[in-house]
Coordinates of C-alpha atoms and ligand atoms in Angstrom, one line a residue:
H1 CA 66.7 5.2 82.8
D2 CA 70.1 7.3 83.2
Y3 CA 72.3 4.5 84.3
T4 CA 76.0 5.1 84.9
K5 CA 78.7 2.5 84.6
A6 CA 78.8 2.3 88.4
D7 CA 75.0 1.7 88.7
I8 CA 75.3 -1.2 86.4
R9 CA 78.2 -2.7 88.2
R10 CA 76.3 -2.4 91.3
M11 CA 73.0 -3.9 90.1
A12 CA 74.8 -6.7 88.5
K13 CA 76.3 -7.9 91.8
E14 CA 73.3 -7.2 94.0
E15 CA 71.1 -9.3 91.7
N16 CA 73.4 -11.9 91.0
V17 CA 73.7 -11.5 87.4
Q18 CA 75.9 -14.2 85.5
F19 CA 75.3 -13.7 82.0
L20 CA 75.1 -10.6 79.9
R21 CA 72.9 -10.9 76.5
L22 CA 74.1 -8.3 74.2
M23 CA 71.1 -7.5 71.6
F24 CA 70.9 -5.7 68.4
T25 CA 68.6 -6.2 65.5
D26 CA 69.2 -7.3 62.0
L27 CA 67.7 -6.5 58.8
Y28 CA 64.9 -8.8 59.1
G29 CA 63.9 -7.2 62.7
T30 CA 65.1 -10.4 64.3
I31 CA 66.8 -9.8 67.6
K32 CA 70.3 -11.1 67.7
N33 CA 72.2 -12.1 71.0
V34 CA 75.6 -12.2 71.9
E35 CA 75.9 -13.9 75.2
V36 CA 79.0 -13.4 77.5
P37 CA 79.7 -14.1 81.0
I38 CA 79.6 -11.3 83.5
S39 CA 83.4 -11.5 83.6
Q40 CA 83.2 -9.5 80.5
L41 CA 81.2 -6.5 81.9
D42 CA 84.2 -4.1 82.2
K43 CA 85.2 -5.0 78.7
L44 CA 81.6 -4.0 77.8
L45 CA 81.3 -1.0 79.5
D46 CA 84.4 0.2 78.1
N47 CA 83.4 -0.4 74.4
K48 CA 86.2 -3.2 74.1
L49 CA 83.9 -6.0 73.0
M50 CA 84.0 -7.2 69.4
F51 CA 81.9 -9.8 67.6
D52 CA 81.9 -11.1 64.1
G53 CA 79.4 -9.4 62.1
S54 CA 79.5 -11.7 59.1
S55 CA 77.4 -14.3 60.2
I56 CA 74.5 -11.7 60.6
D57 CA 72.1 -11.5 57.7
G58 CA 72.6 -8.1 55.7
F59 CA 75.2 -7.0 57.8
V60 CA 78.7 -7.1 56.5
R61 CA 81.2 -9.0 53.8
I62 CA 83.6 -11.6 55.5
E63 CA 86.5 -9.4 55.0
E64 CA 85.1 -6.7 57.3
S65 CA 83.7 -8.9 60.0
D66 CA 84.9 -7.4 63.2
M67 CA 82.5 -5.1 64.8
W68 CA 82.3 -3.5 68.1
L69 CA 79.4 -3.5 70.4
Y70 CA 78.7 -0.3 72.3
P71 CA 76.3 -0.7 74.9
D72 CA 73.5 1.8 75.4
L73 CA 73.4 2.1 79.2
S74 CA 69.9 3.3 79.3
T75 CA 68.6 -0.1 78.2
W76 CA 70.1 -2.3 81.0
M77 CA 67.3 -4.6 82.2
I78 CA 67.7 -7.9 84.2
F79 CA 65.2 -10.5 83.0
P80 CA 62.8 -11.5 85.9
W81 CA 62.9 -15.2 85.1
G82 CA 66.3 -16.3 87.0
S83 CA 67.9 -19.8 86.6
E84 CA 70.2 -22.2 88.4
H85 CA 72.9 -20.3 86.9
G86 CA 71.9 -17.0 88.2
K87 CA 70.5 -14.1 86.5
V88 CA 70.6 -12.9 83.0
A89 CA 70.6 -9.2 82.1
R90 CA 70.3 -7.8 78.7
I91 CA 71.5 -4.5 77.2
I92 CA 71.2 -3.2 73.7
C93 CA 74.1 -2.3 71.8
E94 CA 75.0 0.0 68.8
V95 CA 77.1 -1.6 66.3
Y96 CA 80.4 0.2 65.4
T97 CA 82.9 -0.9 62.5
A98 CA 86.3 -1.8 63.2
D99 CA 87.5 1.6 62.7
R100 CA 85.0 2.8 65.4
K101 CA 82.3 4.6 63.4
P102 CA 78.5 3.8 63.7
F103 CA 77.9 0.9 61.5
M104 CA 74.8 2.1 59.1
G105 CA 73.6 -1.5 58.5
D106 CA 72.5 -1.4 62.0
P107 CA 68.7 -0.4 61.9
R108 CA 69.1 1.3 65.3
N109 CA 72.0 3.4 64.4
N110 CA 70.1 4.5 61.2
L111 CA 67.0 5.4 63.3
M112 CA 69.3 7.5 65.5
R113 CA 70.6 9.2 62.4
V114 CA 67.0 10.0 61.3
L115 CA 66.1 11.3 64.8
D116 CA 69.2 13.7 64.6
E117 CA 67.9 15.3 61.5
M118 CA 64.6 15.6 63.1
K119 CA 66.2 17.4 66.1
A120 CA 68.4 19.7 63.7
E121 CA 65.2 20.7 62.5
G122 CA 64.1 21.9 65.6
F123 CA 62.0 18.9 67.3
T124 CA 62.9 17.2 70.5
D125 CA 60.9 13.9 70.2
F126 CA 58.9 11.8 68.0
N127 CA 56.6 9.7 70.4
I128 CA 55.5 6.3 69.4
G129 CA 52.7 4.1 71.1
P130 CA 52.5 0.8 69.3
E131 CA 49.7 -1.7 69.5
P132 CA 51.1 -5.0 68.5
E133 CA 48.8 -8.1 68.0
F134 CA 49.8 -11.7 68.2
F135 CA 48.1 -15.4 68.0
L136 CA 48.8 -18.0 70.4
F137 CA 49.0 -21.6 69.0
K138 CA 49.5 -24.9 71.0
L139 CA 52.8 -26.4 71.1
D140 CA 52.7 -30.1 70.0
P141 CA 53.7 -31.9 73.5
E142 CA 55.8 -34.5 71.8
T143 CA 57.9 -32.6 69.5
G144 CA 57.8 -29.0 71.2
K145 CA 56.8 -27.6 67.6
P146 CA 54.0 -25.2 67.0
T147 CA 50.9 -26.7 65.9
M148 CA 47.9 -24.8 64.2
H149 CA 45.7 -25.3 67.1
L150 CA 44.3 -22.4 68.6
N151 CA 44.3 -22.0 72.3
D152 CA 40.8 -20.8 72.6
N153 CA 37.7 -19.6 70.7
G154 CA 37.3 -16.3 72.3
S155 CA 36.9 -12.9 70.7
Y156 CA 37.0 -9.1 71.1
F157 CA 37.2 -8.3 74.9
D158 CA 35.8 -11.8 75.8
F159 CA 36.4 -12.8 79.4
A160 CA 37.2 -16.1 80.8
P161 CA 36.4 -18.9 80.6
V162 CA 36.1 -18.6 76.9
D163 CA 39.4 -16.7 76.9
M164 CA 41.9 -19.4 77.9
G165 CA 44.8 -17.4 76.9
E166 CA 44.1 -15.1 79.6
N167 CA 46.4 -16.5 81.9
C168 CA 49.1 -16.6 79.8
R169 CA 48.3 -13.0 78.6
R170 CA 48.4 -12.0 82.1
E171 CA 51.6 -13.4 83.0
I172 CA 52.9 -11.5 79.9
V173 CA 51.8 -8.4 81.4
L174 CA 53.0 -9.1 85.0
E175 CA 56.6 -10.0 83.3
L176 CA 56.5 -6.8 81.3
E177 CA 55.6 -4.6 84.3
R178 CA 58.6 -6.2 86.4
M179 CA 60.7 -5.3 83.6
G180 CA 59.6 -1.5 83.8
F181 CA 56.8 -1.5 81.1
D182 CA 53.9 0.7 81.5
V183 CA 51.1 -1.5 80.2
E184 CA 48.1 0.6 79.3
A185 CA 45.7 -2.2 78.4
S186 CA 45.5 -5.9 77.1
H187 CA 42.8 -7.5 75.7
H188 CA 41.6 -10.7 73.5
E189 CA 41.2 -9.5 69.9
V190 CA 38.7 -10.1 67.3
A191 CA 40.0 -13.6 66.1
P192 CA 40.2 -16.6 68.2
G193 CA 43.6 -17.0 69.6
Q194 CA 44.6 -13.6 69.0
H195 CA 45.6 -10.9 71.7
E196 CA 46.7 -7.2 72.1
V197 CA 49.0 -5.6 74.6
D198 CA 49.3 -1.8 74.6
F199 CA 52.1 0.1 76.4
K200 CA 52.5 3.5 77.0
Y201 CA 54.2 5.6 74.2
E202 CA 57.8 6.4 74.5
D203 CA 60.5 8.3 72.3
A204 CA 60.9 6.4 69.0
L205 CA 64.2 4.7 69.9
H206 CA 62.9 3.4 73.3
A207 CA 59.7 2.5 71.9
C208 CA 61.3 0.3 69.0
D209 CA 63.5 -1.2 71.9
N210 CA 60.2 -2.1 73.6
I211 CA 58.8 -3.7 70.8
Q212 CA 61.8 -5.9 70.4
T213 CA 61.8 -6.7 74.2
F214 CA 57.9 -7.1 74.2
K215 CA 58.3 -10.0 71.2
L216 CA 60.9 -11.6 73.3
V217 CA 58.8 -11.5 76.6
V218 CA 55.5 -12.8 75.0
K219 CA 57.6 -15.7 73.1
T220 CA 59.2 -16.7 76.1
V221 CA 56.2 -16.6 78.6
A222 CA 54.0 -18.5 75.8
R223 CA 56.4 -21.3 75.8
K224 CA 56.0 -21.9 79.4
H225 CA 52.4 -22.2 78.9
G226 CA 52.9 -24.8 76.2
L227 CA 51.9 -22.1 73.6
H228 CA 53.8 -20.6 70.6
A229 CA 53.4 -16.8 70.2
T230 CA 53.5 -15.6 66.7
F231 CA 53.7 -12.1 65.1
M232 CA 53.2 -13.6 61.6
P233 CA 50.8 -11.1 60.1
K234 CA 48.2 -13.5 58.6
P235 CA 48.5 -17.0 60.0
L236 CA 44.8 -17.9 59.2
A237 CA 43.1 -17.0 56.1
Q238 CA 39.5 -16.7 57.4
V239 CA 40.2 -14.4 60.3
N240 CA 41.6 -11.0 61.0
G241 CA 45.3 -10.8 60.8
S242 CA 47.7 -9.3 63.4
G243 CA 48.8 -5.5 63.0
M244 CA 50.9 -3.3 64.8
H245 CA 49.2 0.1 64.6
I246 CA 51.6 3.0 65.2
N247 CA 50.6 5.9 67.2
M248 CA 52.6 9.0 66.8
S249 CA 53.3 12.5 67.7
L250 CA 56.0 15.0 67.2
F251 CA 57.2 17.3 69.9
D252 CA 59.3 20.4 70.4
K253 CA 60.2 22.2 73.3
N254 CA 56.7 23.7 73.8
G255 CA 55.1 20.3 73.5
N256 CA 52.9 18.4 71.2
V257 CA 53.6 20.1 67.7
F258 CA 50.3 18.6 66.2
Y259 CA 47.9 20.5 68.5
D260 CA 46.6 23.8 67.6
E261 CA 43.6 25.0 69.7
N262 CA 42.7 27.3 66.8
G263 CA 43.3 25.0 64.1
D264 CA 40.8 23.0 61.9
Q265 CA 39.9 20.1 64.0
K266 CA 42.3 21.5 66.5
L267 CA 45.2 20.2 64.2
S268 CA 48.2 22.5 63.6
Q269 CA 49.4 23.3 60.2
K270 CA 52.4 21.4 60.8
A271 CA 50.1 18.6 61.8
Y272 CA 48.7 18.7 58.2
Y273 CA 52.0 18.9 56.6
F274 CA 53.1 15.8 58.5
L275 CA 49.9 14.1 57.5
G276 CA 50.6 15.1 54.0
G277 CA 53.9 13.5 53.9
L278 CA 52.8 10.4 55.4
L279 CA 50.0 10.0 52.7
K280 CA 52.4 10.9 50.1
H281 CA 54.9 8.2 51.0
A282 CA 52.5 5.7 52.2
R283 CA 52.5 3.4 49.2
S284 CA 56.5 3.3 49.2
F285 CA 57.3 2.8 52.8
T286 CA 54.8 -0.1 52.8
A287 CA 57.4 -2.5 51.7
I288 CA 59.1 -1.5 55.1
T289 CA 56.1 -1.5 57.3
N290 CA 54.7 -4.5 55.8
P291 CA 57.6 -6.6 54.7
T292 CA 56.8 -10.1 54.2
V293 CA 54.9 -12.0 51.4
N294 CA 52.3 -12.9 54.2
S295 CA 51.8 -9.2 55.1
Y296 CA 49.8 -8.7 51.9
K297 CA 47.5 -11.3 52.7
R298 CA 46.2 -9.0 56.0
L299 CA 46.0 -6.1 53.9
V300 CA 42.7 -6.9 52.1
P301 CA 39.0 -5.9 52.5
G302 CA 36.8 -7.4 55.2
F303 CA 39.4 -8.0 57.8
E304 CA 39.7 -4.4 59.7
A305 CA 43.1 -3.9 57.9
P306 CA 43.6 -0.9 55.7
V307 CA 43.6 -1.2 52.0
Y308 CA 43.4 2.3 50.7
V309 CA 45.5 5.4 51.2
A310 CA 43.1 7.9 53.1
W311 CA 42.7 9.3 56.5
S312 CA 39.8 10.3 58.9
G313 CA 39.2 11.9 62.0
R314 CA 35.9 9.8 62.7
N315 CA 36.2 6.6 60.9
R316 CA 38.1 3.8 62.2
S317 CA 38.8 1.8 58.9
P318 CA 41.1 4.1 57.0
L319 CA 45.1 4.0 56.7
I320 CA 45.6 6.9 59.2
R321 CA 43.1 7.8 61.9
V322 CA 43.2 10.9 64.0
P323 CA 42.0 9.7 67.6
M324 CA 39.8 12.1 69.5
A325 CA 42.6 12.9 72.0
R326 CA 43.8 16.5 71.9
E327 CA 46.3 18.7 73.5
Q328 CA 49.5 16.6 74.4
G329 CA 47.6 13.3 73.3
T330 CA 47.0 14.7 69.6
R331 CA 48.4 11.9 67.5
F332 CA 47.9 10.1 64.2
E333 CA 47.4 6.4 64.2
L334 CA 48.9 4.4 61.3
R335 CA 47.1 1.2 60.8
S336 CA 48.8 -0.6 58.3
V337 CA 52.0 -1.6 60.0
D338 CA 52.3 -5.1 61.1
P339 CA 54.4 -6.9 63.6
S340 CA 56.5 -8.7 61.2
A341 CA 58.3 -5.1 60.4
N342 CA 61.6 -4.1 61.8
P343 CA 60.4 -1.4 64.0
Y344 CA 63.6 0.7 63.7
M345 CA 63.3 0.8 60.0
A346 CA 59.7 1.3 59.9
I347 CA 59.6 4.2 62.3
A348 CA 62.6 5.8 60.5
A349 CA 60.6 5.6 57.2
I350 CA 57.3 7.0 58.7
L351 CA 59.4 9.8 60.4
E352 CA 61.2 10.6 57.1
A353 CA 57.9 10.7 55.5
G354 CA 56.5 13.3 57.8
L355 CA 59.4 15.5 57.7
D356 CA 59.1 15.6 54.1
G357 CA 55.5 16.8 54.5
L358 CA 57.0 19.4 56.7
R359 CA 59.9 20.5 54.6
N360 CA 57.8 20.7 51.5
K361 CA 54.6 21.8 52.8
I362 CA 52.7 18.9 51.4
E363 CA 48.8 19.7 51.9
P364 CA 47.0 16.3 52.6
A365 CA 44.0 15.5 50.5
A366 CA 40.8 16.0 52.3
S367 CA 39.6 13.5 55.0
V368 CA 37.5 10.6 53.9
D369 CA 34.7 10.2 56.5
R370 CA 32.5 7.8 54.7
N371 CA 33.1 3.9 54.3
I372 CA 35.6 3.6 51.5
Y373 CA 34.7 -0.1 51.2
A374 CA 31.4 0.6 50.2
M375 CA 32.5 3.2 47.4
D376 CA 33.2 1.5 43.8
E377 CA 36.3 2.1 41.7
E378 CA 34.9 4.9 40.0
E379 CA 34.0 6.8 43.3
R380 CA 37.4 6.1 44.7
R381 CA 38.9 7.4 41.6
E382 CA 36.9 10.8 41.8
N383 CA 37.9 11.1 45.3
G384 CA 41.6 10.6 44.5
I385 CA 41.7 7.3 46.6
K386 CA 44.5 5.2 45.8
D387 CA 45.2 1.5 47.2
L388 CA 48.0 0.2 49.1
P389 CA 50.4 -2.2 47.0
S390 CA 48.8 -5.5 46.8
T391 CA 51.8 -7.8 47.1
L392 CA 55.6 -7.4 48.3
H393 CA 56.6 -7.2 44.6
N394 CA 54.5 -4.0 44.1
A395 CA 55.5 -2.5 47.3
L396 CA 59.1 -3.1 46.4
K397 CA 58.8 -1.4 43.2
E398 CA 57.1 1.7 44.9
L399 CA 60.1 1.8 47.4
K400 CA 62.6 1.8 44.4
N401 CA 60.9 4.9 42.9
D402 CA 61.1 6.8 46.3
E403 CA 64.2 8.7 47.1
V404 CA 62.8 10.1 50.3
I405 CA 62.0 6.7 51.7
Q406 CA 65.4 5.2 50.4
G407 CA 67.1 8.0 52.4
A408 CA 65.4 7.1 55.2
L409 CA 67.1 4.0 55.2
G410 CA 70.4 4.9 54.1
K411 CA 72.4 3.1 51.2
H412 CA 73.4 0.1 53.2
L413 CA 70.1 -0.8 54.6
F414 CA 68.1 0.1 51.4
N415 CA 70.5 -2.1 49.2
N416 CA 70.5 -5.0 51.5
F417 CA 66.6 -4.7 52.1
V418 CA 65.9 -4.7 48.2
E419 CA 68.2 -7.7 47.9
A420 CA 66.7 -9.8 50.6
K421 CA 63.2 -9.1 49.8
T422 CA 63.4 -9.8 46.1
L423 CA 65.0 -13.0 46.8
E424 CA 62.0 -13.7 49.2
W425 CA 59.5 -12.8 46.5
D426 CA 61.3 -14.8 43.7
S427 CA 61.2 -17.9 46.0
Y428 CA 57.5 -17.4 46.9
R429 CA 56.5 -16.8 43.1
Q430 CA 58.2 -20.1 42.0
D431 CA 56.3 -22.1 44.7
V432 CA 53.0 -23.8 43.6
S433 CA 50.4 -23.6 46.3
Q434 CA 47.4 -26.0 47.2
W435 CA 45.3 -23.2 46.3
E436 CA 46.3 -23.5 42.7
R437 CA 46.2 -27.3 42.6
D438 CA 42.6 -27.1 43.9
Q439 CA 41.6 -24.4 41.2
Y440 CA 43.3 -25.7 38.2
L441 CA 44.2 -29.4 38.4
E442 CA 40.9 -30.7 37.4
L443 CA 39.7 -27.8 35.5
Y444 CA 42.4 -27.8 32.8
Ligands
ADP501 P1 43.1 2.0 70.0 O1 42.0 3.2 70.4 O2 43.5 2.4 68.6 O3 42.9 0.5 70.3 P2 45.1 2.0 72.3 O4 44.4 2.6 73.1 O5 45.0 0.4 72.1 O6 44.4 2.6 70.9 O7 46.5 2.5 72.1 C1 46.9 3.8 71.9 C2 48.4 3.9 71.9 O8 48.7 5.4 71.7 C3 49.1 3.6 73.3 O9 50.1 2.9 73.2 C4 49.3 5.1 73.9 O10 50.4 5.1 75.0 C5 49.7 5.9 72.7 N1 49.6 7.4 72.8 C6 48.8 8.0 73.6 N2 49.1 9.4 73.3 C7 50.0 9.4 72.6 C8 50.9 10.4 72.1 N3 50.6 11.7 72.1 N4 51.9 10.2 70.8 C9 51.9 8.7 70.7 N5 51.3 7.9 71.1 C10 50.4 8.2 71.9
MG502 MG1 44.3 -0.9 70.9
MG503 MG1 42.3 -1.9 69.3
MG504 MG1 43.9 -4.2 67.8
MG505 MG1 44.6 0.9 67.3

């Protein structure tokens, strides 16, 4: 939406908005809110609102803690759920340093920087259609805390009464539509208690904003139904984890750059270079698209998640799939990404990988249309098929060896990310799990 300041003042008045939630995203992908009363609206619209950035993970040191919040007027949205105190509106903000420069520790600012590079190279839009999956667990009615009890025993495309999460999911879709989302589909996923909602693709920046808003809406509506919605990648070992497939296409002023009527499989040479870049950097952007210890428990064979670096136009199981759609719908689907990723950082890394392919004319390996899981190690080696990193630790090692992907994050985000994730790994590897006691306590 192209809202002006006057539009926003008018809508706030008409809808009795009493509070403003100023949103931005931290290094971990967590939405941060600064809530101010409506009396601060003019100050906000004039870029005169400050906040203390030192309390935000991975942001700044204490001595440089004062930051400005510049509202992105196009993101103004009134939450449909009212309260006795009037309505709450949210607006996504860009974080600026005290001397009024875009703060490069803000993942959204960083994505805007990478998108500007893309535009300087002659493209207009990087379009992103995400497919986020999540689980619904019951809340404990006494404590209000999440339990590990699932809400249903349904599975893929099941209908009520098996699918008891259906009402909750339906309300999620209605709320999203009220907020202006174009929901294309929603369905029960393969695992019990697991769901997917697909909304229409948008330009990268707004698609990331949508992912963040989506998570907030899902969690809020679930809570009203006595449920906890989690985007943790693999909450249960025995069933499929939650992914967030990323569908992507690159546009210039003539439309979809990936399409060529006369190309091999109707894909353009540029599409192949972009794909070459994605494949080349896939192992090193995995730390960003799959940033938790738990992410790697999803990337294992047997649960529909990718394990090997390969692409296919036919098979649904490889890392990158080329869906059948052509012309303006020509796109790649990256299937490794999970919803614990910071979307702004993940999309920046993915785009940079593709652009590197274009700049350096990187040809992708041949497509693999056979079932990779049926091949043995020898066959995979012969076909040049590498595997994705198996742990966060290995993924971080790959990231630290790839200057292109580091460049996609910029110095501030890269350093803070590696530092935070190394601590996370160190903490995990010092833990002794029940699995180990079950295996070794009596054996040795
Ligand atoms: P799947 O077959 O993998 O389940 P879905 O139908 O669930 O795919 O989701 C497809 C996603 O791709 C949607 O978000 C849709 O808006 C998006 N999409 C469609 N065309 C494009 C395009 N040209 N560029 C990027 N995303 C697109
Ligand atoms: Mg889908
Ligand atoms: Mg699907
Ligand atoms: Mg799915
Ligand atoms: Mg998909």
